[in-house]
Short mmCIF file of C-alpha atoms and ligand atoms in Angstrom, two decimals:
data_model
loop_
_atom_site.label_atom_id
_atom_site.label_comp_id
_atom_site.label_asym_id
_atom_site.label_seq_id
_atom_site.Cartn_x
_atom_site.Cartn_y
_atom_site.Cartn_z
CA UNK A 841 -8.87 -6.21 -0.82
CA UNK A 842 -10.19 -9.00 -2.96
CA UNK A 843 -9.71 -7.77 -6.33
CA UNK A 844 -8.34 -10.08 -8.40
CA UNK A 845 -8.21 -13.12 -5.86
CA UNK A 846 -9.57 -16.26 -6.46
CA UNK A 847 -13.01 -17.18 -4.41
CA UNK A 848 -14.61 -20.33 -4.45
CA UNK A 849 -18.11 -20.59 -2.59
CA UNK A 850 -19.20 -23.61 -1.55
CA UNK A 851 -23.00 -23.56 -0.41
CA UNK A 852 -24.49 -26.28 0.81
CA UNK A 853 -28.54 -27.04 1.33
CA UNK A 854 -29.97 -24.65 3.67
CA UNK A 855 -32.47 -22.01 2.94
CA UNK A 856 -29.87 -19.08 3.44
CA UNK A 857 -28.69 -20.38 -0.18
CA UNK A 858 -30.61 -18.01 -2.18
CA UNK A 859 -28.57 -14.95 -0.35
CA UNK A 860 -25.62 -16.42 -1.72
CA UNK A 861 -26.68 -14.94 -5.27
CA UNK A 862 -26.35 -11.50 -3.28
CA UNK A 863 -22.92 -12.74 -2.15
CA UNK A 864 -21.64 -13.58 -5.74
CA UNK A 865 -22.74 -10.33 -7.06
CA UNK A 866 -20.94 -8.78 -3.67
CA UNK A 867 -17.77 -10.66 -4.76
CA UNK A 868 -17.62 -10.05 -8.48
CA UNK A 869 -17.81 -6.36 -7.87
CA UNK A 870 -15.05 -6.49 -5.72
CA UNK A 871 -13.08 -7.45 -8.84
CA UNK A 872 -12.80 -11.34 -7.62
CA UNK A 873 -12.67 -14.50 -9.56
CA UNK A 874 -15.57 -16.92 -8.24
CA UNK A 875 -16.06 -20.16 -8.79
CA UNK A 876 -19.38 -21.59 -7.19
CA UNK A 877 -19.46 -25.67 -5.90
CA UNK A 878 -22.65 -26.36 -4.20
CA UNK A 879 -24.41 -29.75 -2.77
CA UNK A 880 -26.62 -31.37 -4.48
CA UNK A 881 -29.32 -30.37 -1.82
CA UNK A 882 -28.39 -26.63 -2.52
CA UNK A 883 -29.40 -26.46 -5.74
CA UNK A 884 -33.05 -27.05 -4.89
CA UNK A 885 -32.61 -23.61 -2.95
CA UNK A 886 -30.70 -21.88 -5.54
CA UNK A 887 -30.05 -22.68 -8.96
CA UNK A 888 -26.58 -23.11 -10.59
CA UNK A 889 -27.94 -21.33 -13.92
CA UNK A 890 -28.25 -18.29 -12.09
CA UNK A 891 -25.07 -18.55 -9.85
CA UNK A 892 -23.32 -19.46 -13.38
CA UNK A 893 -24.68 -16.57 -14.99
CA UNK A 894 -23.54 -14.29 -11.54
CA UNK A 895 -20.27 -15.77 -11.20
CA UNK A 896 -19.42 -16.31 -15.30
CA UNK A 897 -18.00 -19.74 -14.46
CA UNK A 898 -19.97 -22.90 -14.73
CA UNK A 899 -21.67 -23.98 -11.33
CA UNK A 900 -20.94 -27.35 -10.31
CA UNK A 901 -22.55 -30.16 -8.38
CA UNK A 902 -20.78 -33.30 -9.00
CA UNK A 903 -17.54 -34.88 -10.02
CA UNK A 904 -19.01 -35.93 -13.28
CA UNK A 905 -19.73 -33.16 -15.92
CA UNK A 906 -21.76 -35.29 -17.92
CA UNK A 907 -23.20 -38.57 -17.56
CA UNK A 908 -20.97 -40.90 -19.68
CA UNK A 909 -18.52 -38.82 -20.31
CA UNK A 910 -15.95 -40.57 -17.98
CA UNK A 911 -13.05 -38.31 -18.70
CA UNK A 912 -14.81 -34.90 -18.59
CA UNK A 913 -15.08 -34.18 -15.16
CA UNK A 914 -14.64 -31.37 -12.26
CA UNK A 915 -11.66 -31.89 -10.94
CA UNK A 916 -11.31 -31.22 -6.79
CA UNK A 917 -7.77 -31.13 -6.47
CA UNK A 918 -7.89 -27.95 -9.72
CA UNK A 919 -10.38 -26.37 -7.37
CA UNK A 920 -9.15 -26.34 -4.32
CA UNK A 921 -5.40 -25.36 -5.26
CA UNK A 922 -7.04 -22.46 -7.71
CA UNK A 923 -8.57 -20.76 -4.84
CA UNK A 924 -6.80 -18.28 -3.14
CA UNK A 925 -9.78 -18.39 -0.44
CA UNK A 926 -12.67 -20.41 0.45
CA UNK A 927 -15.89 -19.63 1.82
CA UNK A 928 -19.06 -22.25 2.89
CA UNK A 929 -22.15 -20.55 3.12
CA UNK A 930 -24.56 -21.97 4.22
CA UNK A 931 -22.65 -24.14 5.86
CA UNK A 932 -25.59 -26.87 7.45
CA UNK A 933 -24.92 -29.66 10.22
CA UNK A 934 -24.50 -31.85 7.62
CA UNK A 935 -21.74 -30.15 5.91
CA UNK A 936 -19.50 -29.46 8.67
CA UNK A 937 -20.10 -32.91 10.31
CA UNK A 938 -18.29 -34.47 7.08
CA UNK A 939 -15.89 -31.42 6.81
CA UNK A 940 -15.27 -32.50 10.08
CA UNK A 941 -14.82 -35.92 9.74
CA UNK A 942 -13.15 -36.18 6.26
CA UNK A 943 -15.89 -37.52 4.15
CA UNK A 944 -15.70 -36.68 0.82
CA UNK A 945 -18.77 -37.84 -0.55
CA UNK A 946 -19.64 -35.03 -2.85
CA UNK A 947 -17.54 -32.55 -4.91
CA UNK A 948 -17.97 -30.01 -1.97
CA UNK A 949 -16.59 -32.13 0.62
CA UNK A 950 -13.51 -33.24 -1.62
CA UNK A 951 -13.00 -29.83 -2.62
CA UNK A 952 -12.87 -28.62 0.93
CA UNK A 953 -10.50 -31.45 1.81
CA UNK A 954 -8.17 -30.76 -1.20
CA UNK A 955 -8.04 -26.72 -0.36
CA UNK A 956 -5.08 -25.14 0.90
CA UNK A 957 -5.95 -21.69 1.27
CA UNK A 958 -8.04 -20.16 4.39
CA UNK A 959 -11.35 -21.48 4.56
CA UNK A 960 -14.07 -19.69 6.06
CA UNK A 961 -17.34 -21.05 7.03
CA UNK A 962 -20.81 -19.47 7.29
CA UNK A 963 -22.64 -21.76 9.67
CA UNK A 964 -27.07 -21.76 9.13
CA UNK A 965 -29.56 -24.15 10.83
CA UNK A 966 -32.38 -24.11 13.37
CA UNK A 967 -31.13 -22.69 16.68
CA UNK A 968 -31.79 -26.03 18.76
CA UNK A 969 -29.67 -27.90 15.88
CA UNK A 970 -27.31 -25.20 16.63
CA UNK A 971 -27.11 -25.71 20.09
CA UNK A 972 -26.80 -29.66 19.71
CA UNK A 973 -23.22 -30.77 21.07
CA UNK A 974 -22.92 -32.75 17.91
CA UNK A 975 -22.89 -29.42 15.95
CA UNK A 976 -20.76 -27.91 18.61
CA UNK A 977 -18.38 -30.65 18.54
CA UNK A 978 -18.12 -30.38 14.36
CA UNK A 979 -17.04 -26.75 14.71
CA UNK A 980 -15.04 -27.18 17.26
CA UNK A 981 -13.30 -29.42 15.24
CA UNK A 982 -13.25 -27.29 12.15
CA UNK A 983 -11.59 -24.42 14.29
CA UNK A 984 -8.82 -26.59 15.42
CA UNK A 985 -8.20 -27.65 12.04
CA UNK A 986 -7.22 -23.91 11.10
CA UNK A 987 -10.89 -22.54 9.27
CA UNK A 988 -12.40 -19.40 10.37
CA UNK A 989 -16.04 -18.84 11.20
CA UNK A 990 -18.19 -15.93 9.89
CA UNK A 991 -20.39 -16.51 13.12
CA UNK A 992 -24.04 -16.91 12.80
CA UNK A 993 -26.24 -14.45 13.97
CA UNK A 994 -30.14 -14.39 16.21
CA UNK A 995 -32.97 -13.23 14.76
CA UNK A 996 -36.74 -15.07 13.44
CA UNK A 997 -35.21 -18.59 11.24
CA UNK A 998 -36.99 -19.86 8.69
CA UNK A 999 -38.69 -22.36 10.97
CA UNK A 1000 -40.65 -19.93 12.62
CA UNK A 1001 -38.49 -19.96 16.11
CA UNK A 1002 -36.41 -17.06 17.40
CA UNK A 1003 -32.64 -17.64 18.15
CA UNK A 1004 -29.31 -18.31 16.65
CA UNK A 1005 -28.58 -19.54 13.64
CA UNK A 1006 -29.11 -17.33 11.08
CA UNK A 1007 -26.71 -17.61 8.38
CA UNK A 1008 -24.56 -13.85 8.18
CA UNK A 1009 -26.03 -11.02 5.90
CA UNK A 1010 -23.98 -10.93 2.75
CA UNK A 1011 -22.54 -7.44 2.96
CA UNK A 1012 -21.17 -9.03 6.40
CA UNK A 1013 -19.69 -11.69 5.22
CA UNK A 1014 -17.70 -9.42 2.86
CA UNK A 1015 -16.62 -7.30 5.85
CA UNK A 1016 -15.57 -9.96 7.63
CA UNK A 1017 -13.59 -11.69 5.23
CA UNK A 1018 -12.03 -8.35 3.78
CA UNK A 1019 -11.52 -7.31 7.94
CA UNK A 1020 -9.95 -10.92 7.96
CA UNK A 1021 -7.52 -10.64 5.15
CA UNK A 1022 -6.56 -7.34 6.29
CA UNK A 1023 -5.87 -8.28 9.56
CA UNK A 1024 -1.89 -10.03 9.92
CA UNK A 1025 -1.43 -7.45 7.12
CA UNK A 1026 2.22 -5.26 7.40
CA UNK A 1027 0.84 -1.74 6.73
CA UNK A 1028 -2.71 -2.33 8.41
CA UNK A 1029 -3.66 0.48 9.85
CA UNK A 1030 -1.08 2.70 8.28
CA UNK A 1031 -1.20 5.60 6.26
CA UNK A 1032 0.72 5.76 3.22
CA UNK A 1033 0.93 9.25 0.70
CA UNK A 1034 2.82 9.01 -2.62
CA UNK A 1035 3.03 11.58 -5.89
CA UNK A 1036 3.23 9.45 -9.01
CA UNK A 1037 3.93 10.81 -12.82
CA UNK A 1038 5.15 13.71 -14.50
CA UNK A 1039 3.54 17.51 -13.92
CA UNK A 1040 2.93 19.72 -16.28
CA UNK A 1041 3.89 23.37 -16.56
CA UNK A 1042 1.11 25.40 -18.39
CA UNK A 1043 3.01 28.29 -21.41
CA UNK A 1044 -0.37 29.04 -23.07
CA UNK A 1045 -4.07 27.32 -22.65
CA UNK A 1046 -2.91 24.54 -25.24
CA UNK A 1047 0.73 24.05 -24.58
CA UNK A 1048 2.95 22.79 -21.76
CA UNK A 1049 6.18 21.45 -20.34
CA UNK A 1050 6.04 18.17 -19.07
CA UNK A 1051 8.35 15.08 -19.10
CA UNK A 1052 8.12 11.39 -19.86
CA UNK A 1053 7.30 9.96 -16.63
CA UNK A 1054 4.26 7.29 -17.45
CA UNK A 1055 3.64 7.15 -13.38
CA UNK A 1056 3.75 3.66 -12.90
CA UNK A 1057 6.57 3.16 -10.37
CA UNK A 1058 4.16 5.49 -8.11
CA UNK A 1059 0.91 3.64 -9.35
CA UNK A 1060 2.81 0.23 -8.37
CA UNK A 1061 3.69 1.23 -5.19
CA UNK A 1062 0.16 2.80 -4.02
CA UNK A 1063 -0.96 -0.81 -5.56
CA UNK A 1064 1.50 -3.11 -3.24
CA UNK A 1065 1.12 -0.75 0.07
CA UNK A 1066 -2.87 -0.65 -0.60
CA UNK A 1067 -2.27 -4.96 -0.89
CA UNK A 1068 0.02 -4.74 2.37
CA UNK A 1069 -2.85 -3.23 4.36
CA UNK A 1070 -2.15 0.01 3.86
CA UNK A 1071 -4.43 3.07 3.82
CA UNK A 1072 -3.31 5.07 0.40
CA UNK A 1073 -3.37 8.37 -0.95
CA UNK A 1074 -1.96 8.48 -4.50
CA UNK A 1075 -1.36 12.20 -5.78
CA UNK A 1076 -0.81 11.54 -9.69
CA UNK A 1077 0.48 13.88 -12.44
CA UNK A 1078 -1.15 13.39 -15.58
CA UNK A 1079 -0.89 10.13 -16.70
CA UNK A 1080 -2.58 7.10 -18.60
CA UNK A 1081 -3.11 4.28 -15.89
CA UNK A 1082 -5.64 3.91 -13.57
CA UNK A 1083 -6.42 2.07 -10.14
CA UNK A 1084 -9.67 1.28 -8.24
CA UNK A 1085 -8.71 -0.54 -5.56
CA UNK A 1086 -11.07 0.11 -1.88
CA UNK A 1087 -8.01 1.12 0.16
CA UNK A 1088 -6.43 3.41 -2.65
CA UNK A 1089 -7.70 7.47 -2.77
CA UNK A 1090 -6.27 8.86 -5.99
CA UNK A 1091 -6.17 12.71 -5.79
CA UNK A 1092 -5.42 13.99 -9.32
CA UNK A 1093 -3.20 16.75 -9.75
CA UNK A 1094 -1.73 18.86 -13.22
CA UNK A 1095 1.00 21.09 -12.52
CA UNK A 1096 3.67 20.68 -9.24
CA UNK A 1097 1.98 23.67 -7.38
CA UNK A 1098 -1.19 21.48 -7.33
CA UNK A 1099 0.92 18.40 -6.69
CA UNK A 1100 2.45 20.81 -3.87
CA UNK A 1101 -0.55 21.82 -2.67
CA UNK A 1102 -1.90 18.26 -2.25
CA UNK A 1103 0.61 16.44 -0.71
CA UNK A 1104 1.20 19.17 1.91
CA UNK A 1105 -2.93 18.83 2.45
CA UNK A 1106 -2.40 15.07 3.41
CA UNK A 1107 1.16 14.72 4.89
CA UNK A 1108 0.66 15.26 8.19
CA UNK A 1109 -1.54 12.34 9.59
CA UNK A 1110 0.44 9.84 7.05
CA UNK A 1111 2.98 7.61 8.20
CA UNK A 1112 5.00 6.89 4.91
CA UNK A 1113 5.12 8.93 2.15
CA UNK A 1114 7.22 8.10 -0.94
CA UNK A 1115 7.91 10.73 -3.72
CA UNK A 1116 8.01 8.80 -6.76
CA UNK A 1117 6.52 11.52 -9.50
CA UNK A 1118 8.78 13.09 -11.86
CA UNK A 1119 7.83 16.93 -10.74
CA UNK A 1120 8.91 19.71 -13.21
CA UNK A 1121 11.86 21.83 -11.63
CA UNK A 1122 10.96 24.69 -13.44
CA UNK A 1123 7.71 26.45 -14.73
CA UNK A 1124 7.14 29.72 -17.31
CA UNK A 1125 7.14 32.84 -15.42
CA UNK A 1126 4.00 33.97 -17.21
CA UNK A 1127 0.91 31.79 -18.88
CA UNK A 1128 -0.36 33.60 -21.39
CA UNK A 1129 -3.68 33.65 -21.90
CA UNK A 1130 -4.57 33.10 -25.10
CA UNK A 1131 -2.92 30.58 -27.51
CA UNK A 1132 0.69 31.91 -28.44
CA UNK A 1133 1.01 32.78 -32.32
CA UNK A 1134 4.13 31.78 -34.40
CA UNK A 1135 4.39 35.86 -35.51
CA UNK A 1136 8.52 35.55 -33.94
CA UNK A 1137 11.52 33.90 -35.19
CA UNK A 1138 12.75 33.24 -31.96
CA UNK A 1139 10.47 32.17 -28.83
CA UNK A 1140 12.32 32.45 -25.18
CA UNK A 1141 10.25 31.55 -22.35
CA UNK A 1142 11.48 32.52 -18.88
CA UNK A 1143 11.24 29.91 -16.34
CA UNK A 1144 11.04 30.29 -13.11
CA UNK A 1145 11.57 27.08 -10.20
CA UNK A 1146 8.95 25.43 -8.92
CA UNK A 1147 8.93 24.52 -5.22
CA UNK A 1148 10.68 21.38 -3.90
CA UNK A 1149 7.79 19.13 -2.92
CA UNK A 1150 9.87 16.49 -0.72
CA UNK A 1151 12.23 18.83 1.17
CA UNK A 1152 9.49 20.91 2.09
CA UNK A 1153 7.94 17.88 3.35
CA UNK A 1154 11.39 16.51 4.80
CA UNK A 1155 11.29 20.16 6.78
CA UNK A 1156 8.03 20.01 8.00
CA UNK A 1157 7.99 15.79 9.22
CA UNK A 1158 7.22 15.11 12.23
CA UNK A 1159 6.86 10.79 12.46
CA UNK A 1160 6.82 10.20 8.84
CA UNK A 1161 9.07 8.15 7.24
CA UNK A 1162 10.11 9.81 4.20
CA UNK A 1163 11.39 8.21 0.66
CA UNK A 1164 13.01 9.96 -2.19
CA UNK A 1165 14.12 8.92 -5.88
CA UNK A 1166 16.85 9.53 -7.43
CA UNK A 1167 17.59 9.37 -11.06
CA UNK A 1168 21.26 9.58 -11.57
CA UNK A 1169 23.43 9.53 -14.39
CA UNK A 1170 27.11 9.85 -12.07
CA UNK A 1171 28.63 9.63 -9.22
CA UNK A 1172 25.07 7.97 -8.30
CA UNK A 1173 25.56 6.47 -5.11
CA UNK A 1174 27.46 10.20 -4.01
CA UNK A 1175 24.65 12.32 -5.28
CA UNK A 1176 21.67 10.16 -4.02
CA UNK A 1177 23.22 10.32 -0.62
CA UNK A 1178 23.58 14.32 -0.61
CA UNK A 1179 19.61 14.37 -1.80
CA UNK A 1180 19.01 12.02 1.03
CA UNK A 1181 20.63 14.39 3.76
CA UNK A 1182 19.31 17.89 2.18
CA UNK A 1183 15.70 16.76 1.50
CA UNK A 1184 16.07 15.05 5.42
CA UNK A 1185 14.94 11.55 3.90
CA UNK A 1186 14.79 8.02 5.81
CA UNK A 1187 15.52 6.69 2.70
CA UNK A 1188 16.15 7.41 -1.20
CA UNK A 1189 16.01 4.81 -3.93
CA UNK A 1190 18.62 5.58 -6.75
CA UNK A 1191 17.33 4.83 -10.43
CA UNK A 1192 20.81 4.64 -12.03
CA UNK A 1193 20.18 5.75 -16.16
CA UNK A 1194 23.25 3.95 -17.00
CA UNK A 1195 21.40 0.53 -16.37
CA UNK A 1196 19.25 -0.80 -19.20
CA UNK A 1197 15.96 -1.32 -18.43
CA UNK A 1198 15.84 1.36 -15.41
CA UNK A 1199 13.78 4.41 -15.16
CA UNK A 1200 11.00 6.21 -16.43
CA UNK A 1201 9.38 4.78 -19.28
CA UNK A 1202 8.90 0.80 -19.79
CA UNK A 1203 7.81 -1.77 -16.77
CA UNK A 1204 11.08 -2.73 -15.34
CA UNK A 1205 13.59 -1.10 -12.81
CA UNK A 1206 16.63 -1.70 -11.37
CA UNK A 1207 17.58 0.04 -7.77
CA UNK A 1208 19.50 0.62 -4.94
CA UNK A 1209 17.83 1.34 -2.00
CA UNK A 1210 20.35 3.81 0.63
CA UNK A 1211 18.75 4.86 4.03
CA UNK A 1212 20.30 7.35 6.41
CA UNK A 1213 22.07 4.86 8.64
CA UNK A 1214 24.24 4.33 5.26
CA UNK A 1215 23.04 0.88 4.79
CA UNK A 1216 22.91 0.63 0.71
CA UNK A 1217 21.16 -2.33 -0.95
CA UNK A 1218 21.32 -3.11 -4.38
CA UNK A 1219 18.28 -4.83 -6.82
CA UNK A 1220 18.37 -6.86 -9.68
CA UNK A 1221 16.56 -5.48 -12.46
CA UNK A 1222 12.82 -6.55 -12.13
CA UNK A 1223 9.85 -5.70 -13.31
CA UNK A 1224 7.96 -2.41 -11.28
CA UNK A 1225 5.96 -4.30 -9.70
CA UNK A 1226 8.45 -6.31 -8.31
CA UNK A 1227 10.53 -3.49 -7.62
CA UNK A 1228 7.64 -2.09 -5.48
CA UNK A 1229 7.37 -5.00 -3.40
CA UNK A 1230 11.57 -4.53 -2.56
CA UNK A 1231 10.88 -1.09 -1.68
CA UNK A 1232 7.97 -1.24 0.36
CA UNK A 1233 9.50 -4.48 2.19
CA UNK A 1234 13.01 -2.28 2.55
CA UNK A 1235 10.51 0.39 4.13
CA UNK A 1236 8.60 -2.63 6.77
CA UNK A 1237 11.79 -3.50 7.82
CA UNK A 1238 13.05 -0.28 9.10
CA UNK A 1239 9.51 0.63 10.54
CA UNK A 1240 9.65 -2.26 12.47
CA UNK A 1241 13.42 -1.99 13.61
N1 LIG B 1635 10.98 16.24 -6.09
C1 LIG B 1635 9.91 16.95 -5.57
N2 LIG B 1635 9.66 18.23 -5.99
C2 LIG B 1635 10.43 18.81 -6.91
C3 LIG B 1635 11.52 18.11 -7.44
C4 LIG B 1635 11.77 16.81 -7.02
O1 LIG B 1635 9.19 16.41 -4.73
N3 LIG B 1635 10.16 20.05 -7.29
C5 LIG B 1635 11.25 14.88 -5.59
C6 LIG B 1635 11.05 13.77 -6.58
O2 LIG B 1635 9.73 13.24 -6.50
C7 LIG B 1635 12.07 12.75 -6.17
C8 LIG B 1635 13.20 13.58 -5.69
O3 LIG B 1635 12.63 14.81 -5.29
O4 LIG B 1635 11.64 11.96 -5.10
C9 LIG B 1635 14.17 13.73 -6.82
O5 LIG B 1635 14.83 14.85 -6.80
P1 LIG B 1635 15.57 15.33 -8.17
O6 LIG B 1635 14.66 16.16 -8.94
O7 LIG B 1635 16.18 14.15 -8.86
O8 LIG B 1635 16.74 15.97 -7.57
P2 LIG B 1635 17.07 17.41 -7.27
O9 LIG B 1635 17.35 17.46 -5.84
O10 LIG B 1635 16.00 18.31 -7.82
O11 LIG B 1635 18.39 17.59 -8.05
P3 LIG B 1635 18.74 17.51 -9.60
O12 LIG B 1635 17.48 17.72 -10.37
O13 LIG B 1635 19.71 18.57 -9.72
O14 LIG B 1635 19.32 16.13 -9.81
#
């Protein structure tokens, strides 16, 4: 969920600051960029050195990076427009009071103010400041204004009392932002299967027949409907790439009765699954068993078909909504719409080999997209990642009609 997004913590001077080193750690290994801002009062709690060396981006207090140096300095507006997401934590009294009121007198403040992603905020204090209207009224305030609050939980506070107040663990504050982002999300919630690469087709222990499929049209997709909410699994042919991404379940497969074998083992509960791998129609009848010798002039192997992975799944659906590919070379549009109607699809993108740029190998496409109502729509070429994004939008759309 927040690999690769761009987090910048602001913590401000409360004794719940030294979790935040937990919280960085939480974040990087979640694959996200952090950048750390903290109040001056902050870094008696925690020190930037160590929430530099966590983060691997300087720590910063103040406007100025160096004293003197007038033209060397952390910008706020940089900071705030580089962050896909911010979160305060701790966020005191004091803090939300001038979030609250617009002061920007330190780089925290200013960075808030100049911030136009969704800003979370962590509150922590004694549980009778808590209570105070004044803190009431700040949060209020900051709620109307759009920010979200990771609530603050009871339990024994640092002053010795027993109430609310407590800032939120760290491994909750993940959840909540990750349950946050997710939420508002197209595909929340939904299942999503999809086959990705080539298979291979075993002759001997050391030989096969396979095809130049690389798998990343599949790998794209599992990445864009795992980013759209989406609950993934990816069954992949052999192939070179590789995802980690918390929503994404990659089941790898070699030959297309394993592929076969897999995809029927998931279908049923999914709710969209897209058949982008390049399966091998045929395999040999036998596999020897030992390594074939060269003793022959002539070699013939007989091949026998494999099974068709997608109609069998187009006879079995049930709710699914099922997505073909088609790689044509004529009469595309014609022969992409009789695969849609004998593999009982909702929907079949046509790869079109007489378009530069489209198909297997490389990282661009260029499709059409036909459903089964007959409605055809046709794509620029773009690059697969891109291209994902079209189809799994086309895909929304129709789910939603
Ligand atoms: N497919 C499959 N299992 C197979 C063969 C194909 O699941 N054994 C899926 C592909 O993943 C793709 C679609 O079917 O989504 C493409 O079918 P394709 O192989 O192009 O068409 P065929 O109907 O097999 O016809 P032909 O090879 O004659 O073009």
């Amino acid at each position: 969920m927040l690999g690769g997004k761009n987090i910048l913590l602001g913590i401000t001077g409360g004794i719940a600051a030294y979790k935040t080193t937990f919280l960085v750690r939480l974040m990087i290994k979640a694959g996200a960029n952090v950048k750390v801002v903290l109040t001056e009062s902050a870094s008696y709690f925690v020190s930037p050195l160590t929430l530099a060396t966590l983060s691997k981006n300087p720590a910063v207090t103040d406007f100025v990076k160096e004293e003197g140096v007038e033209t060397d300095w952390n910008n706020h507006v940089d900071l705030g427009l580089w962050a896909d997401l911010m979160i305060i934590a701790p966020a005191t009294a004091n803090t939300m009071s001038k979030m609250a009121d617009g002061n920007t007198d330190n780089l925290l403040t200013a960075v808030y103010l100049s911030a136009k992603c969704p800003v979370f905020f962590a509150p922590a204090m004694d549980l009778d400041m808590f209570k105070h209207p004044a803190t009431k009224k700040s949060i209020d305030t900051l709620l109307s204004f759009g920010n979200i609050m990771i609530p603050a939980t009871s339990g024994e506070l640092a002053s010795g009392l027993h109430g609310e107040g407590r800032m939120a663990e760290p491994e909750d504050i993940m959840a909540f932002v990750k349950d946050y982002m997710l939420k508002g999300l197209p595909l929340k919630g939904k299942k999503v299967l999809i086959t990705a690469g080539p298979t291979y087709e075993a002759i001997d222990p050391v030989r096969y027949i396979g095809n130049h499929s690389t798998g990343k049209m599949g790998y794209e997709l599992a990445k864009t409907a795992a980013d759209l909410g989406a609950d993934v699994i990816l069954v992949s042919g052999p192939t070179n790439l590789s995802l980690s991404h918390d929503l994404i379940t990659v089941i790898n497969v070699v030959s297309a009765e394993e592929m076969y074998n897999a995809a029927h083992e998931h279908f049923d509960p999914c709710d969209i699954m897209i058949s982008a791998a390049a399966v091998a129609d045929y395999r040999p009848k036998t596999v020897a068993s030992q390594k074939i010798k060269k003793k022959e002039a002539h070699l013939t192997l007989e091949l026998v078909k494999n099974k068709d992975i997608l109609l069998s799944l187009g006879e079995r659906k049930t709710k699914q909504f099922l997505v073909g590919f088609a790689l044509e070379t004529e009469n595309e549009l014609e022969n992409a719409k009789g695969k849609l109607e004998r593999k009982h699809l909702d929907a079949i993108v046509l790869n079109s080999l007489n378009d530069d740029g489209a198909g297997f190998a490389g990282n661009t496409n260029k499709i059409t997209f036909l459903d089964k109502n007959s409605q055809i729509k046709a794509f620029q070429l773009k690059t697969k990642a891109d291209v994902a994004k079209d189809i799994l939008n086309e895909i929304i759309i129709r789910l939603n009609a």
